[in-house]
């Protein structure tokens, strides 16, 4: 399949969030995605190959002209209440940060919330650190999608691995199983 044919179908707003990178129809490029993510892909999702060395948001913004306000980050947060652990994946625009000790703590209804240790986040999500995405998380996971992400036309987000990214509609992230839209972001520091 030629990149020219794929590029002719790419919505302009989706290409904007991908910067200088070539978007490919995600469902037609399974080599870029883990199986769990492939099974959960929203219709119309796009993928793109990247150098794993620039998988972190700041590095990708600098290397490929990806706009910070068109990128979203997914972090895994947990806390306890009455001996019960409560965990959620939190999705916020990269130009903001998750309000872990305010809005996220309140949404989880826990006394204290914190980022899950890297090893646990990777093991329990089944994804690579730096590539965790809300798409394809195990059944039963809560996903807190910030309202600004849900309102975004398209966002660039992790794909479950560091060698690629996804570009999906904000509304599709808000419609994932287990997803709840909430105001969980603070301005970046």
Coordinates of N, CA and C in Angstrom, one line a residue:
X1 N 0.9 -1.2 0.0 CA 0.0 0.0 0.0 C 0.9 1.2 0.0
X2 N 0.6 2.2 -0.8 CA 1.4 3.4 -0.9 C 1.0 4.4 0.1
X3 N 2.0 5.1 0.7 CA 1.8 6.1 1.6 C 1.0 7.3 1.0
X4 N 1.1 7.5 -0.3 CA 0.4 8.6 -0.9 C -1.1 8.3 -0.8
X5 N -1.5 7.0 -1.1 CA -2.9 6.7 -1.0 C -3.5 6.9 0.4
X6 N -2.7 6.4 1.4 CA -3.1 6.6 2.8 C -3.2 8.1 3.1
X7 N -2.2 8.9 2.7 CA -2.2 10.3 3.1 C -3.3 11.1 2.4
X8 N -3.8 10.6 1.3 CA -4.9 11.3 0.7 C -6.2 11.2 1.5
X9 N -6.3 10.1 2.4 CA -7.5 9.9 3.2 C -7.4 10.5 4.6
X10 N -6.2 11.0 5.0 CA -6.0 11.4 6.3 C -6.7 12.8 6.5
X11 N -7.6 12.9 7.6 CA -8.2 14.1 7.9 C -7.2 15.2 8.3
X12 N -7.3 16.4 7.8 CA -6.3 17.4 8.1 C -6.1 17.6 9.6
X13 N -7.2 17.5 10.4 CA -7.0 17.7 11.8 C -6.2 16.6 12.5
X14 N -6.4 15.4 11.9 CA -5.6 14.2 12.4 C -4.1 14.4 12.1
X15 N -3.8 14.9 10.8 CA -2.5 15.1 10.4 C -1.8 16.2 11.3
X16 N -2.6 17.2 11.6 CA -2.0 18.3 12.4 C -1.4 17.8 13.7
X17 N -2.1 16.8 14.4 CA -1.6 16.4 15.7 C -0.4 15.4 15.5
X18 N -0.2 14.9 14.3 CA 0.9 14.0 14.0 C 2.1 14.7 13.6
X19 N 2.1 16.0 13.4 CA 3.2 16.8 13.0 C 3.7 16.4 11.7
X20 N 5.1 16.1 11.6 CA 5.7 15.7 10.3 C 5.6 14.2 10.1
X21 N 5.0 13.5 10.9 CA 5.0 12.0 10.8 C 3.9 11.5 9.9
X22 N 4.1 10.4 9.2 CA 3.2 9.8 8.3 C 2.1 9.0 9.0
X23 N 0.9 9.3 8.8 CA -0.2 8.5 9.4 C -0.6 7.4 8.5
X24 N -0.9 6.2 9.1 CA -1.3 5.0 8.4 C -2.6 4.5 9.1
X25 N -3.5 4.0 8.3 CA -4.7 3.4 8.9 C -4.3 2.3 9.9
X26 N -4.6 2.5 11.2 CA -4.2 1.6 12.3 C -4.6 0.2 12.0
X27 N -5.8 -0.1 11.6 CA -6.3 -1.4 11.4 C -5.6 -2.2 10.3
X28 N -5.0 -1.4 9.4 CA -4.3 -2.0 8.2 C -2.8 -2.2 8.5
X29 N -2.3 -1.8 9.7 CA -0.9 -1.9 10.1 C -0.7 -2.6 11.4
X30 N -1.1 -3.8 11.5 CA -1.0 -4.5 12.8 C 0.4 -4.7 13.3
X31 N 1.4 -4.6 12.5 CA 2.8 -4.7 12.9 C 3.2 -3.6 13.9
X32 N 2.4 -2.5 13.9 CA 2.7 -1.4 14.7 C 2.1 -1.4 16.1
X33 N 1.2 -2.4 16.4 CA 0.4 -2.4 17.6 C 0.4 -3.7 18.3
X34 N 0.3 -3.7 19.6 CA 0.1 -4.9 20.4 C -1.3 -5.5 20.1
X35 N -1.5 -6.8 20.2 CA -2.8 -7.5 19.9 C -3.9 -6.9 20.7
X36 N -3.8 -6.6 22.0 CA -4.9 -6.0 22.8 C -5.3 -4.7 22.3
X37 N -4.4 -3.9 21.8 CA -4.7 -2.6 21.2 C -5.4 -2.7 19.9
X38 N -5.0 -3.7 19.1 CA -5.6 -4.0 17.8 C -7.1 -4.3 18.0
X39 N -7.3 -5.2 18.9 CA -8.7 -5.7 19.2 C -9.6 -4.5 19.6
X40 N -9.1 -3.5 20.3 CA -9.9 -2.4 20.9 C -9.9 -1.1 20.0
X41 N -9.3 -1.2 18.9 CA -9.1 0.1 18.1 C -10.5 0.7 17.8
X42 N -10.6 2.0 18.0 CA -11.8 2.7 17.6 C -11.8 2.8 16.0
X43 N -12.9 2.8 15.5 CA -13.0 2.9 14.0 C -12.4 4.2 13.6
X44 N -11.6 4.2 12.5 CA -11.0 5.4 12.0 C -9.7 5.8 12.7
X45 N -9.2 5.0 13.6 CA -7.9 5.3 14.2 C -6.8 5.2 13.3
X46 N -5.8 6.0 13.5 CA -4.5 6.1 12.7 C -3.4 5.7 13.6
X47 N -2.3 5.2 13.0 CA -1.1 4.9 13.7 C 0.1 5.5 12.9
X48 N 1.2 5.6 13.6 CA 2.4 6.0 13.0 C 3.6 5.4 13.7
X49 N 4.6 5.1 12.9 CA 5.8 4.5 13.5 C 6.7 5.6 13.9
X50 N 7.4 5.4 15.1 CA 8.3 6.3 15.6 C 9.6 5.6 16.1
X51 N 10.6 6.4 16.3 CA 11.8 5.9 16.9 C 11.5 5.8 18.4
X52 N 11.7 4.6 19.0 CA 11.4 4.4 20.4 C 12.2 5.4 21.3
X53 N 13.3 5.9 20.8 CA 14.0 6.9 21.6 C 13.3 8.2 21.7
X54 N 12.3 8.5 20.9 CA 11.6 9.8 21.1 C 10.1 9.5 21.4
X55 N 9.9 8.4 22.1 CA 8.5 8.0 22.5 C 7.9 9.0 23.6
X56 N 8.8 9.5 24.4 CA 8.3 10.4 25.4 C 7.8 11.7 24.7
X57 N 6.7 12.3 25.3 CA 6.1 13.4 24.6 C 7.0 14.6 24.3
X58 N 7.8 15.0 25.2 CA 8.7 16.2 25.0 C 9.6 15.9 23.8
X59 N 10.2 14.7 23.8 CA 11.1 14.3 22.8 C 10.5 14.3 21.4
X60 N 9.2 13.7 21.3 CA 8.5 13.6 20.1 C 8.1 15.0 19.6
X61 N 7.7 15.9 20.5 CA 7.3 17.3 20.1 C 8.5 17.9 19.4
X62 N 9.7 17.8 20.0 CA 10.9 18.4 19.5 C 11.3 17.8 18.2
X63 N 11.3 16.4 18.1 CA 11.8 15.7 17.0 C 10.9 15.8 15.7
X64 N 9.6 15.8 15.9 CA 8.7 15.7 14.8 C 7.7 16.8 14.6
X65 N 7.8 17.9 15.3 CA 6.9 18.9 15.2 C 5.5 18.6 15.6
X66 N 5.4 17.7 16.5 CA 4.1 17.3 17.1 C 3.6 18.4 18.0
X67 N 2.4 18.9 17.9 CA 2.0 20.0 18.8 C 1.6 19.4 20.2
X68 N 2.1 20.1 21.2 CA 1.9 19.6 22.6 C 0.4 19.6 22.9
X69 N -0.4 20.6 22.4 CA -1.8 20.6 22.7 C -2.6 19.6 21.9
X70 N -2.0 18.9 21.0 CA -2.6 17.8 20.2 C -2.2 16.4 20.7
X71 N -1.4 16.4 21.8 CA -1.0 15.1 22.3 C -1.6 14.9 23.7
X72 N -1.8 13.6 24.0 CA -2.4 13.2 25.3 C -1.5 12.2 25.9
X73 N -1.4 12.3 27.3 CA -0.6 11.3 28.0 C -1.6 10.5 28.9
X74 N -1.2 9.2 29.1 CA -2.0 8.3 29.9 C -1.1 7.8 31.1
X75 N -1.5 8.1 32.3 CA -0.8 7.7 33.5 C -1.7 6.8 34.3
X76 N -1.1 5.9 35.0 CA -1.8 4.9 35.9 C -1.7 5.3 37.3
X77 N -2.8 5.5 38.0 CA -2.8 6.1 39.4 C -3.6 5.1 40.2
X78 N -3.2 5.0 41.5 CA -4.0 4.1 42.4 C -4.0 4.7 43.8
X79 N -4.9 4.1 44.6 CA -5.1 4.5 46.0 C -5.9 3.5 46.7
X80 N -6.0 3.6 48.0 CA -6.7 2.7 48.8 C -7.8 3.4 49.6
X81 N -8.9 2.6 49.8 CA -10.0 3.0 50.7 C -10.6 1.8 51.4
X82 N -10.6 1.8 52.7 CA -11.1 0.7 53.5 C -10.5 -0.7 53.0
X83 N -9.1 -0.7 52.8 CA -8.4 -1.9 52.4 C -8.6 -2.3 51.0
X84 N -9.4 -1.6 50.2 CA -9.6 -1.9 48.8 C -8.7 -1.0 47.9
X85 N -8.0 -1.6 47.0 CA -7.2 -0.7 46.1 C -8.0 -0.3 44.9
X86 N -7.9 0.9 44.5 CA -8.6 1.5 43.3 C -7.6 2.0 42.4
X87 N -7.7 1.6 41.1 CA -6.7 2.0 40.1 C -7.5 2.5 38.9
X88 N -6.8 3.5 38.3 CA -7.4 4.1 37.0 C -6.3 4.6 36.1
X89 N -6.6 4.5 34.8 CA -5.7 5.1 33.8 C -6.3 6.5 33.6
X90 N -5.5 7.5 33.7 CA -5.9 8.9 33.6 C -5.3 9.5 32.3
X91 N -6.2 10.1 31.5 CA -5.8 10.6 30.2 C -6.0 12.1 30.2
X92 N -4.9 12.8 30.0 CA -4.9 14.3 30.0 C -4.1 14.8 28.8
X93 N -4.4 16.0 28.3 CA -3.6 16.6 27.3 C -2.2 16.8 27.8
X94 N -1.2 16.7 26.9 CA 0.2 16.8 27.3 C 0.6 18.2 27.7
X95 N -0.3 19.2 27.4 CA 0.0 20.6 27.8 C -0.5 20.8 29.2
X96 N -1.0 19.7 29.8 CA -1.5 19.8 31.2 C -0.9 18.7 32.0
X97 N -1.4 18.5 33.3 CA -0.9 17.3 34.1 C -2.1 16.8 34.8
X98 N -2.1 15.6 35.2 CA -3.2 15.0 35.9 C -3.2 15.5 37.4
X99 N -4.3 16.0 37.8 CA -4.5 16.5 39.2 C -4.7 15.3 40.1
X100 N -3.6 14.5 40.4 CA -3.6 13.3 41.1 C -4.1 13.5 42.5
X101 N -3.6 14.5 43.2 CA -4.0 14.7 44.6 C -5.3 15.5 44.8
X102 N -5.9 15.8 43.7 CA -7.2 16.6 43.8 C -8.3 15.8 43.1
X103 N -8.5 16.1 41.9 CA -9.6 15.6 41.1 C -9.5 14.1 40.9
X104 N -8.3 13.5 40.7 CA -8.2 12.1 40.5 C -8.5 11.3 41.9
X105 N -7.9 11.8 42.9 CA -8.2 11.3 44.3 C -9.7 11.3 44.6
X106 N -10.3 12.4 44.3 CA -11.8 12.5 44.5 C -12.5 11.5 43.6
X107 N -12.2 11.4 42.4 CA -12.9 10.4 41.5 C -12.7 9.0 41.9
X108 N -11.5 8.7 42.4 CA -11.3 7.3 42.9 C -11.8 7.1 44.3
X109 N -12.2 8.2 45.0 CA -12.7 8.1 46.4 C -11.7 7.4 47.3
X110 N -10.5 7.9 47.3 CA -9.4 7.4 48.1 C -8.8 8.5 49.0
X111 N -8.1 8.1 50.1 CA -7.5 9.0 51.0 C -6.3 9.7 50.3
X112 N -5.5 8.9 49.6 CA -4.3 9.4 49.0 C -4.1 8.6 47.6
X113 N -3.8 9.4 46.6 CA -3.6 8.8 45.3 C -2.2 9.0 44.9
X114 N -1.6 8.1 44.1 CA -0.3 8.2 43.6 C -0.1 7.4 42.4
X115 N 1.0 7.7 41.6 CA 1.3 7.0 40.4 C 1.6 5.6 40.8
X116 N 1.1 4.6 40.0 CA 1.5 3.2 40.3 C 3.0 3.1 39.9
X117 N 3.7 2.3 40.7 CA 5.1 2.0 40.3 C 5.2 1.5 38.9
X118 N 6.3 1.9 38.2 CA 6.5 1.5 36.8 C 6.3 0.0 36.6
X119 N 6.9 -0.8 37.4 CA 6.8 -2.2 37.2 C 5.4 -2.7 37.2
X120 N 4.6 -2.2 38.2 CA 3.2 -2.6 38.3 C 2.4 -2.1 37.1
X121 N 2.6 -0.9 36.7 CA 1.8 -0.3 35.6 C 2.0 -1.1 34.4
X122 N 3.3 -1.5 34.1 CA 3.6 -2.3 32.9 C 3.0 -3.7 33.0
X123 N 3.2 -4.3 34.2 CA 2.7 -5.7 34.3 C 1.2 -5.8 34.2
X124 N 0.5 -4.9 34.9 CA -0.9 -4.9 35.0 C -1.6 -4.4 33.7
X125 N -1.0 -3.5 33.0 CA -1.6 -3.0 31.7 C -1.3 -3.9 30.6
X126 N -0.1 -4.6 30.7 CA 0.3 -5.4 29.5 C 1.0 -4.6 28.5
X127 N 1.4 -3.4 28.8 CA 1.9 -2.5 27.8 C 3.3 -2.0 28.2
X128 N 4.1 -1.4 27.3 CA 5.4 -0.9 27.6 C 5.3 0.5 28.3
X129 N 6.2 0.7 29.3 CA 6.3 2.0 30.0 C 6.7 3.0 28.9
X130 N 6.0 4.1 29.0 CA 6.2 5.2 28.0 C 5.3 5.0 26.8
X131 N 4.5 3.9 26.7 CA 3.6 3.7 25.6 C 2.2 3.3 26.1
X132 N 2.0 3.4 27.4 CA 0.6 2.9 27.9 C -0.5 3.8 27.3
X133 N -1.5 3.2 26.9 CA -2.6 3.8 26.3 C -3.9 3.3 26.9
X134 N -5.0 4.1 26.8 CA -6.3 3.6 27.3 C -6.9 2.6 26.4
X135 N -6.5 2.6 25.2 CA -7.0 1.7 24.2 C -6.5 0.3 24.4
X136 N -7.3 -0.7 24.7 CA -6.9 -2.1 24.9 C -6.4 -2.4 26.3
X137 N -6.8 -1.6 27.3 CA -6.5 -1.9 28.7 C -7.3 -3.2 29.1
X138 N -6.8 -3.9 30.0 CA -7.6 -5.1 30.5 C -9.0 -4.7 30.9
X139 N -10.0 -5.7 30.7 CA -11.3 -5.4 31.1 C -11.4 -5.1 32.6
X140 N -12.3 -4.2 32.9 CA -12.5 -3.8 34.3 C -11.7 -2.6 34.8
X141 N -10.8 -2.1 33.9 CA -10.0 -0.9 34.3 C -10.9 0.3 34.2
X142 N -10.8 1.2 35.2 CA -11.4 2.5 35.1 C -10.5 3.4 34.2
X143 N -11.1 4.2 33.4 CA -10.3 5.1 32.6 C -10.9 6.5 32.8
X144 N -10.1 7.4 33.4 CA -10.6 8.8 33.6 C -10.1 9.6 32.4
X145 N -10.9 10.1 31.6 CA -10.6 10.9 30.4 C -10.9 12.4 30.7
X146 N -9.9 13.2 30.7 CA -10.1 14.6 31.0 C -11.1 15.2 30.0
X147 N -11.9 16.1 30.4 CA -12.9 16.7 29.5 C -12.3 17.4 28.3
X148 N -11.1 18.0 28.4 CA -10.4 18.6 27.3 C -10.0 17.6 26.3
X149 N -9.6 16.4 26.7 CA -9.3 15.3 25.8 C -10.5 14.8 25.1
X150 N -11.6 14.6 25.8 CA -12.8 14.1 25.2 C -13.4 15.1 24.2
X151 N -13.1 16.4 24.4 CA -13.6 17.5 23.5 C -12.7 17.7 22.3
X152 N -11.5 17.1 22.3 CA -10.6 17.2 21.2 C -11.0 16.5 19.9
X153 N -10.8 17.2 18.8 CA -11.2 16.5 17.5 C -10.3 15.2 17.4
X154 N -9.0 15.4 17.4 CA -8.1 14.2 17.3 C -7.0 14.5 18.4
X155 N -6.4 13.4 18.9 CA -5.3 13.5 19.8 C -4.3 12.3 19.4
X156 N -3.0 12.6 19.6 CA -2.0 11.7 19.5 C -1.7 11.1 20.9
X157 N -1.7 9.8 21.0 CA -1.5 9.1 22.3 C -0.7 7.8 22.1
X158 N -0.2 7.3 23.2 CA 0.6 6.0 23.1 C -0.2 4.9 22.4
X159 N 0.5 3.9 22.0 CA -0.1 2.8 21.3 C 0.1 1.4 22.1
X160 N 0.7 1.5 23.3 CA 0.9 0.3 24.0 C 2.4 -0.1 23.9
X161 N 3.1 0.4 22.9 CA 4.5 0.1 22.7 C 5.2 1.4 22.4
X162 N 6.5 1.5 22.6 CA 7.2 2.7 22.4 C 7.6 3.0 20.9
X163 N 7.4 2.0 20.0 CA 7.8 2.2 18.6 C 6.7 2.8 17.7
X164 N 5.5 3.1 18.3 CA 4.5 3.7 17.5 C 3.6 4.5 18.4
X165 N 2.7 5.3 17.8 CA 1.7 6.1 18.4 C 0.4 5.9 17.7
X166 N -0.7 6.3 18.4 CA -2.0 6.3 17.8 C -2.5 7.7 17.7
X167 N -3.4 8.0 16.7 CA -4.1 9.2 16.5 C -5.6 8.8 16.5
X168 N -6.3 9.3 17.5 CA -7.7 8.9 17.6 C -8.6 10.1 18.0
X169 N -9.8 10.0 17.8 CA -10.8 11.1 18.2 C -10.9 11.1 19.7
X170 N -11.0 12.3 20.2 CA -11.2 12.4 21.7 C -12.5 11.8 22.1
X171 N -13.5 11.9 21.3 CA -14.8 11.2 21.6 C -14.7 9.7 21.7
X172 N -13.8 9.2 20.9 CA -13.6 7.7 20.9 C -12.9 7.3 22.2
X173 N -12.0 8.1 22.7 CA -11.4 7.7 24.0 C -12.5 7.8 25.1
X174 N -13.3 8.8 25.0 CA -14.4 8.9 26.0 C -15.4 7.8 26.0
X175 N -15.5 7.1 24.8 CA -16.4 6.0 24.7 C -15.8 4.6 24.9
X176 N -14.6 4.6 25.3 CA -13.9 3.3 25.6 C -14.6 2.6 26.8
X177 N -14.6 1.2 26.8 CA -15.2 0.6 28.0 C -14.5 1.0 29.3
X178 N -15.3 1.3 30.3 CA -14.7 1.8 31.5 C -14.3 3.2 31.6
X179 N -14.6 4.0 30.5 CA -14.2 5.4 30.5 C -15.2 6.3 31.1
X180 N -14.7 7.3 31.8 CA -15.5 8.3 32.4 C -14.9 9.6 32.1
X181 N -15.7 10.6 31.7 CA -15.2 11.9 31.4 C -15.3 12.8 32.7
X182 N -14.2 13.4 33.0 CA -14.1 14.2 34.2 C -13.1 15.3 34.1
X183 N -13.2 16.4 34.9 CA -12.2 17.4 34.8 C -11.1 17.0 35.8
X184 N -10.0 16.4 35.2 CA -8.9 15.9 36.1 C -7.6 16.5 35.8
X185 N -7.5 17.6 35.0 CA -6.2 18.2 34.6 C -6.0 19.5 35.3
X186 N -4.7 19.7 35.5 CA -4.2 21.0 36.0 C -3.3 21.6 34.9
X187 N -3.1 22.9 34.9 CA -2.1 23.5 34.0 C -0.7 22.8 34.2
X188 N 0.1 22.7 33.2 CA 1.4 22.2 33.3 C 2.2 23.2 34.2
X189 N 3.2 22.7 34.9 CA 4.1 23.5 35.7 C 5.0 24.3 34.9

